[in-house]
Amino acid sequence: MSGHSKWATTKHKKAIIDSKRGKIFTRHAKEIAVAARIGGGDPEGNPRLRTAILKAREDNMPQDNIKKAIQRGTGEIPGAQYEEYQFEGHGPKGVAIILKVMTDNKNRTVPELRTIFSKNGGALGENGCVSWMFDSKGLITVDKSSLPEDQVMDLALEAGADDAVIHEDVYEFLTAPQDFSHVLEVIKSKKITPSFAEVTMIPQTTVPLEGKDAQTMMRLMEMLEDHDDVQHVYANFDIPDDILESLSS
């Protein structure tokens, strides 16, 4: 898997027992509100909202919280109005980083992000400086125990996935962003529960990191992800599994 895929999967596994559950709910609420503001409050006619609600439910976000987030997005109840931004930069050894941000005060957010980068061996750059290194893809990861290996390609074809990749412990299904929801629904219809499912940014190439550089990169990732306005962090580092697991524990 790409560095981002391994990192994202590790973080996703930990989310169930994450002590920052309130922050997880806040991120879901922002995404739901923005999706409802842009595409309307009916999930049946708003694929982005439907996906956001599914992700929130996976993290056990209460239905009442979901409803209020939709109502804030549609203007039925008052609340902060968040705008979406993408920021780009570099980490240790030139690792490319993309941030998806939702904030009601860009003038506050940008200096805070710049400080996080500078304190951890990186730099916030101009938009477009690294985004060309990534492809937007739906990524669905399935544990190998869920499906015989000789059925993987058949499932990928049936679901309409662009590709399926077999790794040592997981299968990866890659989709076009607009096909993600359909492919995920087909996989779930086979009584398969993905370990990770998200429209993400897949790096075209990766930067191998070990030792101090790996530690600095993990600290930078965690500080960025802990920032209240950051929804997603994508990066093209490649850290060996055993090092990644030890640094993430």
Backbone as CSV, one residue per row, in Angstrom:
resi,resn,N_x,N_y,N_z,CA_x,CA_y,CA_z,C_x,C_y,C_z
1,MET,0.824,-1.199,0.000,0.000,0.000,0.000,0.860,1.252,0.000
2,SER,0.300,2.329,-0.479,1.002,3.602,-0.408,1.164,4.010,1.052
3,GLY,2.089,4.937,1.277,2.291,5.419,2.643,1.017,5.964,3.232
4,HIS,0.292,6.743,2.426,-0.951,7.313,2.964,-1.941,6.215,3.311
5,SER,-2.038,5.197,2.450,-3.009,4.132,2.699,-2.721,3.420,4.011
6,LYS,-1.443,3.121,4.242,-1.077,2.434,5.485,-1.375,3.309,6.696
7,TRP,-1.020,4.583,6.587,-1.252,5.505,7.700,-2.747,5.655,7.942
8,ALA,-3.512,5.865,6.879,-4.952,6.073,7.029,-5.625,4.847,7.620
9,THR,-5.210,3.662,7.178,-5.808,2.437,7.701,-5.492,2.270,9.181
10,THR,-4.257,2.558,9.564,-3.871,2.467,10.977,-4.700,3.423,11.819
11,LYS,-4.850,4.661,11.349,-5.626,5.654,12.092,-7.093,5.241,12.179
12,HIS,-7.602,4.645,11.097,-9.005,4.237,11.088,-9.269,3.143,12.117
13,LYS,-8.337,2.193,12.238,-8.491,1.122,13.219,-8.537,1.668,14.636
14,LYS,-7.777,2.735,14.872,-7.721,3.313,16.210,-8.934,4.173,16.526
15,ALA,-9.687,4.583,15.508,-10.776,5.544,15.721,-11.852,5.003,16.659
16,ILE,-12.037,3.684,16.658,-13.062,3.078,17.508,-12.827,3.407,18.982
17,ILE,-11.556,3.458,19.385,-11.254,3.705,20.796,-10.581,5.066,20.974
18,ASP,-10.730,5.929,19.985,-10.077,7.233,20.037,-10.666,8.084,21.158
19,SER,-9.792,8.611,22.022,-10.266,9.450,23.116,-10.753,10.801,22.618
20,LYS,-10.480,11.099,21.351,-10.891,12.380,20.782,-12.174,12.222,19.969
21,ARG,-13.081,11.378,20.455,-14.308,11.110,19.701,-15.077,12.394,19.404
22,GLY,-15.044,13.348,20.335,-15.728,14.611,20.096,-15.191,15.317,18.872
23,LYS,-13.869,15.231,18.674,-13.259,15.853,17.499,-13.668,15.121,16.225
24,ILE,-13.783,13.805,16.306,-14.232,13.030,15.151,-15.638,13.473,14.754
25,PHE,-16.517,13.622,15.742,-17.883,14.050,15.459,-17.913,15.452,14.869
26,THR,-17.041,16.335,15.357,-16.981,17.695,14.828,-16.605,17.685,13.357
27,ARG,-15.654,16.851,12.988,-15.238,16.764,11.589,-16.369,16.232,10.722
28,HIS,-17.052,15.222,11.223,-18.197,14.708,10.468,-19.267,15.788,10.318
29,ALA,-19.531,16.529,11.390,-20.562,17.563,11.348,-20.223,18.635,10.320
30,LYS,-18.959,19.018,10.245,-18.542,20.008,9.248,-18.780,19.495,7.836
31,GLU,-18.346,18.264,7.585,-18.502,17.689,6.251,-19.978,17.573,5.875
32,ILE,-20.802,17.126,6.810,-22.237,16.998,6.546,-22.849,18.361,6.256
33,ALA,-22.505,19.371,7.053,-23.067,20.706,6.877,-22.680,21.294,5.528
34,VAL,-21.406,21.172,5.155,-20.954,21.720,3.873,-21.602,20.965,2.718
35,ALA,-21.680,19.645,2.830,-22.317,18.850,1.773,-23.778,19.243,1.606
36,ALA,-24.476,19.466,2.729,-25.891,19.865,2.667,-26.039,21.270,2.089
37,ARG,-25.134,22.175,2.432,-25.203,23.546,1.910,-24.999,23.567,0.399
38,ILE,-24.068,22.748,-0.087,-23.740,22.751,-1.515,-24.767,21.985,-2.348
39,GLY,-25.182,20.816,-1.840,-26.025,19.943,-2.667,-27.420,19.685,-2.149
40,GLY,-27.812,20.346,-1.046,-29.147,20.131,-0.497,-29.155,19.090,0.602
41,GLY,-30.232,19.102,1.391,-30.300,18.270,2.582,-30.844,16.872,2.390
42,ASP,-31.158,16.476,1.154,-31.692,15.135,0.886,-30.560,14.218,0.447
43,PRO,-30.165,13.260,1.272,-29.044,12.383,0.904,-29.300,11.542,-0.342
44,GLU,-30.578,11.289,-0.642,-30.879,10.490,-1.834,-30.472,11.214,-3.111
45,GLY,-30.557,12.534,-3.096,-30.184,13.311,-4.276,-28.848,14.006,-4.131
46,ASN,-28.102,13.688,-3.070,-26.832,14.347,-2.792,-25.803,13.294,-2.394
47,PRO,-25.067,12.735,-3.384,-24.121,11.645,-3.089,-23.082,12.011,-2.035
48,ARG,-22.616,13.245,-2.062,-21.603,13.645,-1.072,-22.187,13.603,0.334
49,LEU,-23.403,14.084,0.488,-24.053,14.058,1.797,-24.305,12.621,2.234
50,ARG,-24.737,11.784,1.305,-24.995,10.381,1.639,-23.738,9.695,2.142
51,THR,-22.612,9.937,1.470,-21.340,9.351,1.903,-20.928,9.885,3.263
52,ALA,-21.115,11.199,3.486,-20.743,11.813,4.767,-21.550,11.219,5.916
53,ILE,-22.835,10.982,5.681,-23.688,10.397,6.718,-23.256,8.961,7.021
54,LEU,-22.930,8.200,5.984,-22.480,6.822,6.182,-21.201,6.782,7.009
55,LYS,-20.257,7.697,6.707,-19.009,7.740,7.463,-19.264,8.112,8.924
56,ALA,-20.192,9.048,9.144,-20.512,9.466,10.510,-21.130,8.310,11.300
57,ARG,-22.003,7.564,10.661,-22.643,6.433,11.337,-21.634,5.336,11.663
58,GLU,-20.641,5.153,10.787,-19.605,4.159,11.064,-18.858,4.487,12.358
59,ASP,-18.745,5.774,12.666,-18.075,6.203,13.898,-19.074,6.440,15.029
60,ASN,-20.289,5.907,14.854,-21.320,5.950,15.899,-21.732,7.366,16.290
61,MET,-21.741,8.275,15.318,-22.223,9.627,15.585,-23.739,9.569,15.779
62,PRO,-24.260,10.163,16.850,-25.707,10.105,17.117,-26.530,10.708,15.981
63,GLN,-27.683,10.100,15.732,-28.551,10.552,14.643,-28.974,12.011,14.833
64,ASP,-29.177,12.422,16.075,-29.588,13.801,16.329,-28.495,14.787,15.910
65,ASN,-27.239,14.416,16.136,-26.121,15.261,15.708,-26.077,15.382,14.188
66,ILE,-26.325,14.257,13.516,-26.338,14.249,12.051,-27.445,15.160,11.528
67,LYS,-28.633,15.047,12.121,-29.773,15.861,11.697,-29.481,17.346,11.871
68,LYS,-28.900,17.722,13.012,-28.594,19.131,13.265,-27.533,19.647,12.296
69,ALA,-26.571,18.814,11.960,-25.534,19.232,11.010,-26.146,19.510,9.637
70,ILE,-27.067,18.662,9.231,-27.762,18.895,7.953,-28.551,20.207,8.007
71,GLN,-29.243,20.426,9.103,-30.051,21.638,9.241,-29.188,22.899,9.277
72,ARG,-27.990,22.812,9.873,-27.083,23.956,9.843,-26.619,24.231,8.419
73,GLY,-26.398,23.173,7.680,-25.958,23.333,6.294,-27.017,23.955,5.408
74,THR,-28.251,23.564,5.619,-29.342,24.089,4.790,-29.873,25.424,5.295
75,GLY,-29.398,25.861,6.471,-29.830,27.147,7.013,-31.077,27.084,7.863
76,GLU,-31.561,25.876,8.149,-32.771,25.739,8.968,-32.513,26.139,10.408
77,ILE,-31.294,25.930,10.890,-30.917,26.391,12.223,-29.601,27.151,12.102
78,PRO,-29.327,28.119,12.974,-28.104,28.916,12.862,-26.861,28.113,13.209
79,GLY,-25.744,28.552,12.663,-24.466,27.897,12.957,-23.365,28.506,12.124
80,ALA,-22.120,28.190,12.453,-20.977,28.719,11.706,-21.036,28.247,10.260
81,GLN,-20.640,29.110,9.350,-20.589,28.781,7.930,-19.139,28.479,7.547
82,TYR,-18.889,27.233,7.223,-17.531,26.806,6.906,-17.276,26.837,5.404
83,GLU,-16.065,27.229,5.046,-15.624,27.208,3.658,-14.537,26.154,3.506
84,GLU,-14.476,25.566,2.323,-13.485,24.533,2.035,-12.242,25.124,1.380
85,TYR,-11.101,24.632,1.792,-9.841,25.048,1.189,-8.923,23.839,1.048
86,GLN,-8.029,23.925,0.077,-6.955,22.936,-0.046,-5.634,23.659,0.099
87,PHE,-4.773,23.137,0.986,-3.430,23.668,1.165,-2.424,22.568,0.857
88,GLU,-1.247,22.979,0.406,-0.215,22.030,0.018,1.133,22.431,0.611
89,GLY,1.976,21.451,0.829,3.287,21.745,1.387,4.203,20.544,1.326
90,HIS,5.323,20.659,2.013,6.322,19.595,2.038,6.698,19.260,3.479
91,GLY,7.031,17.986,3.697,7.516,17.518,4.976,8.974,17.130,4.875
92,PRO,9.484,16.361,5.837,10.873,15.902,5.812,11.210,15.174,4.511
93,LYS,12.425,15.388,4.011,12.916,14.741,2.789,12.055,15.060,1.563
94,GLY,11.317,16.177,1.622,10.513,16.584,0.478,9.202,15.845,0.322
95,VAL,8.737,15.156,1.364,7.440,14.469,1.304,6.348,15.461,0.915
96,ALA,5.527,15.092,-0.053,4.434,15.950,-0.516,3.215,15.776,0.381
97,ILE,2.585,16.892,0.757,1.451,16.861,1.682,0.313,17.729,1.135
98,ILE,-0.902,17.185,1.178,-2.112,17.924,0.812,-3.040,17.950,2.014
99,LEU,-3.569,19.115,2.328,-4.525,19.273,3.421,-5.875,19.680,2.875
100,LYS,-6.928,19.017,3.338,-8.299,19.441,3.083,-8.800,20.096,4.357
101,VAL,-9.176,21.356,4.258,-9.490,22.171,5.430,-10.891,22.746,5.317
102,MET,-11.597,22.810,6.437,-12.868,23.528,6.538,-12.758,24.499,7.700
103,THR,-12.924,25.773,7.417,-12.764,26.783,8.462,-13.730,27.943,8.252
104,ASP,-14.075,28.606,9.347,-14.871,29.825,9.261,-13.985,31.054,9.398
105,ASN,-12.655,30.844,9.428,-11.723,31.961,9.566,-10.377,31.569,8.958
106,LYS,-10.239,31.763,7.659,-9.009,31.398,6.960,-7.806,32.168,7.500
107,ASN,-8.019,33.423,7.886,-6.916,34.253,8.366,-6.320,33.733,9.680
108,ARG,-7.102,32.964,10.428,-6.593,32.316,11.640,-5.913,30.995,11.296
109,THR,-6.517,30.262,10.391,-6.056,28.905,10.106,-4.692,28.868,9.430
110,VAL,-4.478,29.700,8.423,-3.236,29.627,7.641,-1.988,29.825,8.491
111,PRO,-1.894,30.862,9.335,-0.685,31.004,10.169,-0.466,29.826,11.112
112,GLU,-1.560,29.251,11.627,-1.422,28.105,12.523,-0.843,26.900,11.784
113,LEU,-1.309,26.660,10.567,-0.781,25.544,9.781,0.676,25.796,9.404
114,ARG,1.005,27.035,9.051,2.377,27.368,8.683,3.336,27.081,9.846
115,THR,2.886,27.381,11.060,3.704,27.144,12.246,3.927,25.650,12.476
116,ILE,2.872,24.844,12.289,2.997,23.398,12.460,4.018,22.829,11.478
117,PHE,3.943,23.248,10.228,4.912,22.783,9.236,6.333,23.161,9.641
118,SER,6.539,24.431,9.977,7.895,24.922,10.232,8.526,24.277,11.463
119,LYS,7.706,23.873,12.432,8.225,23.235,13.641,8.543,21.758,13.453
120,ASN,8.171,21.216,12.310,8.339,19.777,12.086,9.007,19.473,10.751
121,GLY,9.989,20.270,10.420,10.819,19.974,9.251,10.140,20.136,7.920
122,GLY,9.091,20.963,7.850,8.371,21.134,6.607,8.097,22.589,6.293
123,ALA,7.319,22.815,5.240,6.975,24.176,4.844,5.656,24.161,4.094
124,LEU,4.791,25.109,4.411,3.551,25.295,3.664,3.888,25.970,2.348
125,GLY,3.391,25.422,1.236,3.744,25.951,-0.084,2.559,26.572,-0.796
126,GLU,2.760,26.889,-2.060,1.697,27.452,-2.886,0.783,26.335,-3.379
127,ASN,-0.487,26.660,-3.594,-1.404,25.678,-4.151,-0.923,25.246,-5.537
128,GLY,-0.917,23.940,-5.756,-0.438,23.381,-7.005,0.980,22.859,-6.935
129,CYS,1.669,23.110,-5.804,3.079,22.711,-5.726,3.262,21.201,-5.625
130,VAL,2.260,20.482,-5.086,2.396,19.021,-4.973,1.167,18.253,-5.461
131,SER,0.048,18.930,-5.709,-1.190,18.206,-6.041,-1.068,17.382,-7.316
132,TRP,-0.161,17.785,-8.204,0.046,17.032,-9.448,0.634,15.648,-9.194
133,MET,1.135,15.412,-7.989,1.719,14.114,-7.647,0.679,13.106,-7.170
134,PHE,-0.594,13.513,-7.076,-1.641,12.662,-6.512,-2.789,12.480,-7.504
135,ASP,-3.485,11.371,-7.356,-4.714,11.107,-8.107,-5.853,10.934,-7.119
136,SER,-6.996,11.552,-7.404,-8.175,11.367,-6.562,-8.821,10.029,-6.898
137,LYS,-8.929,9.159,-5.891,-9.466,7.815,-6.098,-10.300,7.381,-4.898
138,GLY,-11.280,6.553,-5.155,-11.951,5.858,-4.075,-11.084,4.674,-3.675
139,LEU,-10.857,4.505,-2.380,-10.026,3.405,-1.880,-10.820,2.602,-0.868
140,ILE,-10.968,1.313,-1.139,-11.676,0.410,-0.234,-10.721,-0.733,0.106
141,THR,-10.444,-0.892,1.394,-9.520,-1.919,1.853,-10.293,-3.024,2.571
142,VAL,-10.000,-4.256,2.211,-10.703,-5.416,2.764,-9.677,-6.404,3.325
143,ASP,-9.902,-6.876,4.540,-9.017,-7.888,5.111,-9.058,-9.166,4.280
144,LYS,-7.922,-9.824,4.159,-7.850,-11.022,3.322,-8.758,-12.144,3.804
145,SER,-9.038,-12.153,5.097,-9.894,-13.210,5.635,-11.335,-13.097,5.151
146,SER,-11.688,-11.954,4.539,-13.067,-11.710,4.130,-13.423,-12.344,2.792
147,LEU,-12.397,-12.730,2.014,-12.668,-13.141,0.639,-11.520,-13.999,0.107
148,PRO,-11.830,-15.133,-0.556,-10.771,-15.920,-1.186,-10.080,-15.110,-2.279
149,GLU,-8.787,-15.283,-2.390,-8.007,-14.479,-3.337,-8.474,-14.669,-4.775
150,ASP,-8.929,-15.874,-5.124,-9.336,-16.113,-6.511,-10.681,-15.467,-6.865
151,GLN,-11.332,-14.834,-5.879,-12.601,-14.150,-6.139,-12.453,-12.626,-6.184
152,VAL,-11.246,-12.137,-5.938,-11.039,-10.688,-5.832,-11.323,-9.978,-7.143
153,MET,-10.752,-10.458,-8.228,-10.942,-9.776,-9.508,-12.385,-9.877,-9.984
154,ASP,-13.034,-11.018,-9.713,-14.449,-11.149,-10.086,-15.302,-10.119,-9.357
155,LEU,-15.018,-9.910,-8.067,-15.769,-8.919,-7.293,-15.491,-7.515,-7.816
156,ALA,-14.239,-7.236,-8.156,-13.888,-5.915,-8.691,-14.648,-5.630,-9.984
157,LEU,-14.724,-6.623,-10.850,-15.442,-6.456,-12.113,-16.941,-6.274,-11.878
158,GLU,-17.498,-7.088,-10.992,-18.930,-6.991,-10.693,-19.294,-5.636,-10.101
159,ALA,-18.429,-5.130,-9.225,-18.732,-3.871,-8.543,-18.443,-2.649,-9.407
160,GLY,-17.611,-2.824,-10.437,-17.263,-1.690,-11.287,-16.041,-0.930,-10.808
161,ALA,-15.174,-1.592,-10.032,-13.941,-0.956,-9.570,-12.964,-0.816,-10.731
162,ASP,-12.090,0.198,-10.650,-11.073,0.393,-11.684,-9.979,-0.655,-11.597
163,ASP,-9.672,-1.074,-10.375,-8.564,-2.012,-10.188,-8.688,-2.668,-8.822
164,ALA,-8.052,-3.812,-8.680,-7.940,-4.488,-7.385,-6.490,-4.897,-7.205
165,VAL,-5.948,-4.612,-6.027,-4.538,-4.907,-5.744,-4.471,-5.850,-4.548
166,ILE,-3.709,-6.925,-4.696,-3.569,-7.922,-3.640,-2.278,-7.658,-2.873
167,HIS,-2.395,-7.419,-1.565,-1.239,-7.206,-0.707,-1.100,-8.374,0.256
168,GLU,-0.111,-8.304,1.114,0.177,-9.429,2.015,-0.987,-9.719,2.960
169,ASP,-1.634,-8.669,3.480,-2.691,-8.891,4.467,-4.039,-8.297,4.082
170,VAL,-4.094,-7.532,2.990,-5.355,-6.903,2.594,-5.512,-6.900,1.074
171,TYR,-6.757,-6.673,0.635,-7.050,-6.367,-0.759,-7.428,-4.887,-0.843
172,GLU,-6.980,-4.233,-1.894,-7.358,-2.840,-2.143,-8.211,-2.777,-3.404
173,PHE,-9.359,-2.132,-3.316,-10.182,-1.861,-4.483,-10.104,-0.366,-4.764
174,LEU,-9.733,0.001,-5.993,-9.610,1.399,-6.384,-10.729,1.756,-7.350
175,THR,-11.326,2.937,-7.149,-12.447,3.347,-7.979,-12.282,4.793,-8.421
176,ALA,-13.013,5.179,-9.456,-13.155,6.597,-9.767,-13.983,7.219,-8.642
177,PRO,-13.735,8.489,-8.295,-14.476,9.100,-7.184,-15.989,8.985,-7.323
178,GLN,-16.495,9.164,-8.541,-17.948,9.131,-8.740,-18.529,7.726,-8.636
179,ASP,-17.675,6.696,-8.693,-18.144,5.309,-8.595,-17.981,4.734,-7.194
180,PHE,-17.374,5.497,-6.296,-17.014,4.985,-4.978,-18.220,4.418,-4.226
181,SER,-19.299,5.191,-4.130,-20.460,4.764,-3.335,-21.044,3.468,-3.866
182,HIS,-21.143,3.360,-5.196,-21.716,2.144,-5.788,-20.839,0.926,-5.513
183,VAL,-19.530,1.068,-5.718,-18.620,-0.053,-5.490,-18.660,-0.481,-4.022
184,LEU,-18.701,0.490,-3.119,-18.759,0.187,-1.686,-20.042,-0.574,-1.348
185,GLU,-21.161,-0.149,-1.925,-22.438,-0.818,-1.669,-22.418,-2.264,-2.161
186,VAL,-21.821,-2.501,-3.328,-21.751,-3.869,-3.864,-20.901,-4.748,-2.954
187,ILE,-19.756,-4.226,-2.513,-18.878,-5.001,-1.622,-19.598,-5.328,-0.316
188,LYS,-20.285,-4.344,0.254,-21.014,-4.575,1.505,-22.169,-5.555,1.304
189,SER,-22.747,-5.578,0.100,-23.860,-6.503,-0.170,-23.408,-7.958,-0.136
190,LYS,-22.091,-8.184,-0.236,-21.535,-9.536,-0.161,-21.197,-9.918,1.288
191,LYS,-21.721,-9.140,2.244,-21.464,-9.379,3.675,-19.988,-9.193,4.020
192,ILE,-19.336,-8.290,3.303,-17.938,-7.959,3.545,-17.882,-6.571,4.177
193,THR,-17.203,-6.460,5.311,-17.064,-5.175,5.994,-15.668,-4.624,5.732
194,PRO,-15.553,-3.551,4.957,-14.223,-2.981,4.679,-13.566,-2.470,5.954
195,SER,-12.236,-2.575,6.006,-11.493,-2.012,7.128,-11.228,-0.527,6.920
196,PHE,-11.325,-0.075,5.663,-11.137,1.335,5.345,-11.867,1.618,4.038
197,ALA,-12.568,2.737,3.964,-13.275,3.107,2.735,-13.396,4.623,2.679
198,GLU,-12.834,5.229,1.636,-12.824,6.686,1.563,-12.405,7.136,0.160
199,VAL,-12.945,8.262,-0.279,-12.400,8.921,-1.459,-11.177,9.692,-0.989
200,THR,-10.029,9.361,-1.541,-8.769,9.847,-1.003,-7.862,10.318,-2.126
201,MET,-6.665,10.721,-1.761,-5.659,11.151,-2.730,-4.527,10.126,-2.718
202,ILE,-4.334,9.443,-3.833,-3.332,8.388,-3.930,-2.069,8.948,-4.588
203,PRO,-0.928,8.871,-3.916,0.307,9.403,-4.515,0.793,8.540,-5.671
204,GLN,1.336,9.206,-6.696,1.880,8.491,-7.843,3.243,7.882,-7.532
205,THR,4.009,8.544,-6.675,5.291,8.028,-6.215,5.397,8.265,-4.715
206,THR,6.283,7.548,-4.047,6.423,7.690,-2.598,7.866,7.998,-2.213
207,VAL,8.015,8.555,-1.011,9.332,8.899,-0.469,9.606,7.994,0.736
208,PRO,10.605,7.107,0.665,10.888,6.211,1.797,11.487,6.984,2.975
209,LEU,10.993,6.685,4.179,11.478,7.341,5.390,11.764,6.301,6.465
210,GLU,12.832,6.533,7.225,13.141,5.704,8.386,13.757,6.596,9.454
211,GLY,13.979,6.025,10.630,14.687,6.723,11.692,14.056,8.048,12.090
212,LYS,14.918,9.055,12.260,14.470,10.360,12.730,13.497,11.014,11.757
213,ASP,13.725,10.826,10.456,12.819,11.416,9.460,11.413,10.833,9.602
214,ALA,11.323,9.524,9.862,10.015,8.893,10.055,9.331,9.446,11.300
215,GLN,10.085,9.615,12.368,9.518,10.166,13.599,9.010,11.592,13.388
216,THR,9.801,12.408,12.707,9.394,13.786,12.449,8.155,13.831,11.571
217,MET,8.098,12.945,10.576,6.943,12.890,9.684,5.680,12.511,10.449
218,MET,5.769,11.541,11.331,4.610,11.127,12.109,4.142,12.239,13.050
219,ARG,5.100,12.948,13.635,4.730,14.068,14.502,4.011,15.159,13.705
220,LEU,4.514,15.432,12.513,3.874,16.425,11.646,2.474,15.974,11.260
221,MET,2.316,14.714,10.866,0.993,14.196,10.487,0.004,14.314,11.640
222,GLU,0.448,13.917,12.835,-0.453,13.925,13.987,-0.847,15.345,14.385
223,MET,0.094,16.284,14.308,-0.223,17.667,14.652,-1.181,18.284,13.627
224,LEU,-0.980,17.963,12.362,-1.894,18.465,11.336,-3.287,17.873,11.511
225,GLU,-3.356,16.566,11.756,-4.658,15.921,11.913,-5.364,16.369,13.189
226,ASP,-4.604,16.783,14.188,-5.199,17.253,15.443,-5.745,18.679,15.334
227,HIS,-5.357,19.394,14.282,-5.834,20.771,14.137,-7.343,20.759,13.868
228,ASP,-8.060,21.625,14.566,-9.521,21.618,14.501,-10.073,21.844,13.100
229,ASP,-9.345,22.566,12.254,-9.871,22.913,10.937,-9.466,21.929,9.845
230,VAL,-8.598,20.987,10.153,-8.115,20.034,9.146,-9.035,18.813,9.106
231,GLN,-9.588,18.559,7.934,-10.458,17.395,7.738,-9.667,16.159,7.326
232,HIS,-8.720,16.348,6.402,-7.948,15.215,5.880,-6.521,15.656,5.600
233,VAL,-5.590,14.720,5.791,-4.187,14.941,5.454,-3.747,13.804,4.533
234,TYR,-3.172,14.160,3.386,-2.665,13.166,2.440,-1.181,13.417,2.228
235,ALA,-0.396,12.348,2.176,1.048,12.502,2.017,1.617,11.303,1.270
236,ASN,2.793,11.494,0.670,3.371,10.406,-0.134,4.589,9.768,0.508
237,PHE,4.621,9.741,1.852,5.708,9.027,2.524,5.489,7.527,2.453
238,ASP,6.567,6.783,2.610,6.495,5.314,2.700,7.370,4.889,3.873
239,ILE,6.721,4.497,4.947,7.404,4.055,6.154,7.128,2.567,6.344
240,PRO,8.136,1.740,6.610,7.906,0.303,6.812,6.818,0.044,7.861
241,ASP,6.064,-1.019,7.649,4.912,-1.326,8.499,5.262,-1.375,9.983
242,ASP,6.375,-2.038,10.307,6.699,-2.201,11.732,7.028,-0.861,12.374
243,ILE,7.710,0.014,11.639,8.027,1.335,12.172,6.748,2.158,12.295
244,LEU,5.898,2.091,11.280,4.632,2.847,11.301,3.781,2.442,12.487
245,GLU,3.676,1.144,12.719,2.852,0.653,13.819,3.414,1.119,15.163
246,SER,4.735,1.068,15.328,5.342,1.461,16.606,5.190,2.957,16.846
247,LEU,5.297,3.764,15.796,5.164,5.209,15.941,3.721,5.643,16.144
248,SER,2.773,4.821,15.675,1.353,5.171,15.770,0.727,4.673,17.062
249,SER,1.444,3.842,17.807,0.865,3.257,19.026,0.918,4.231,20.181
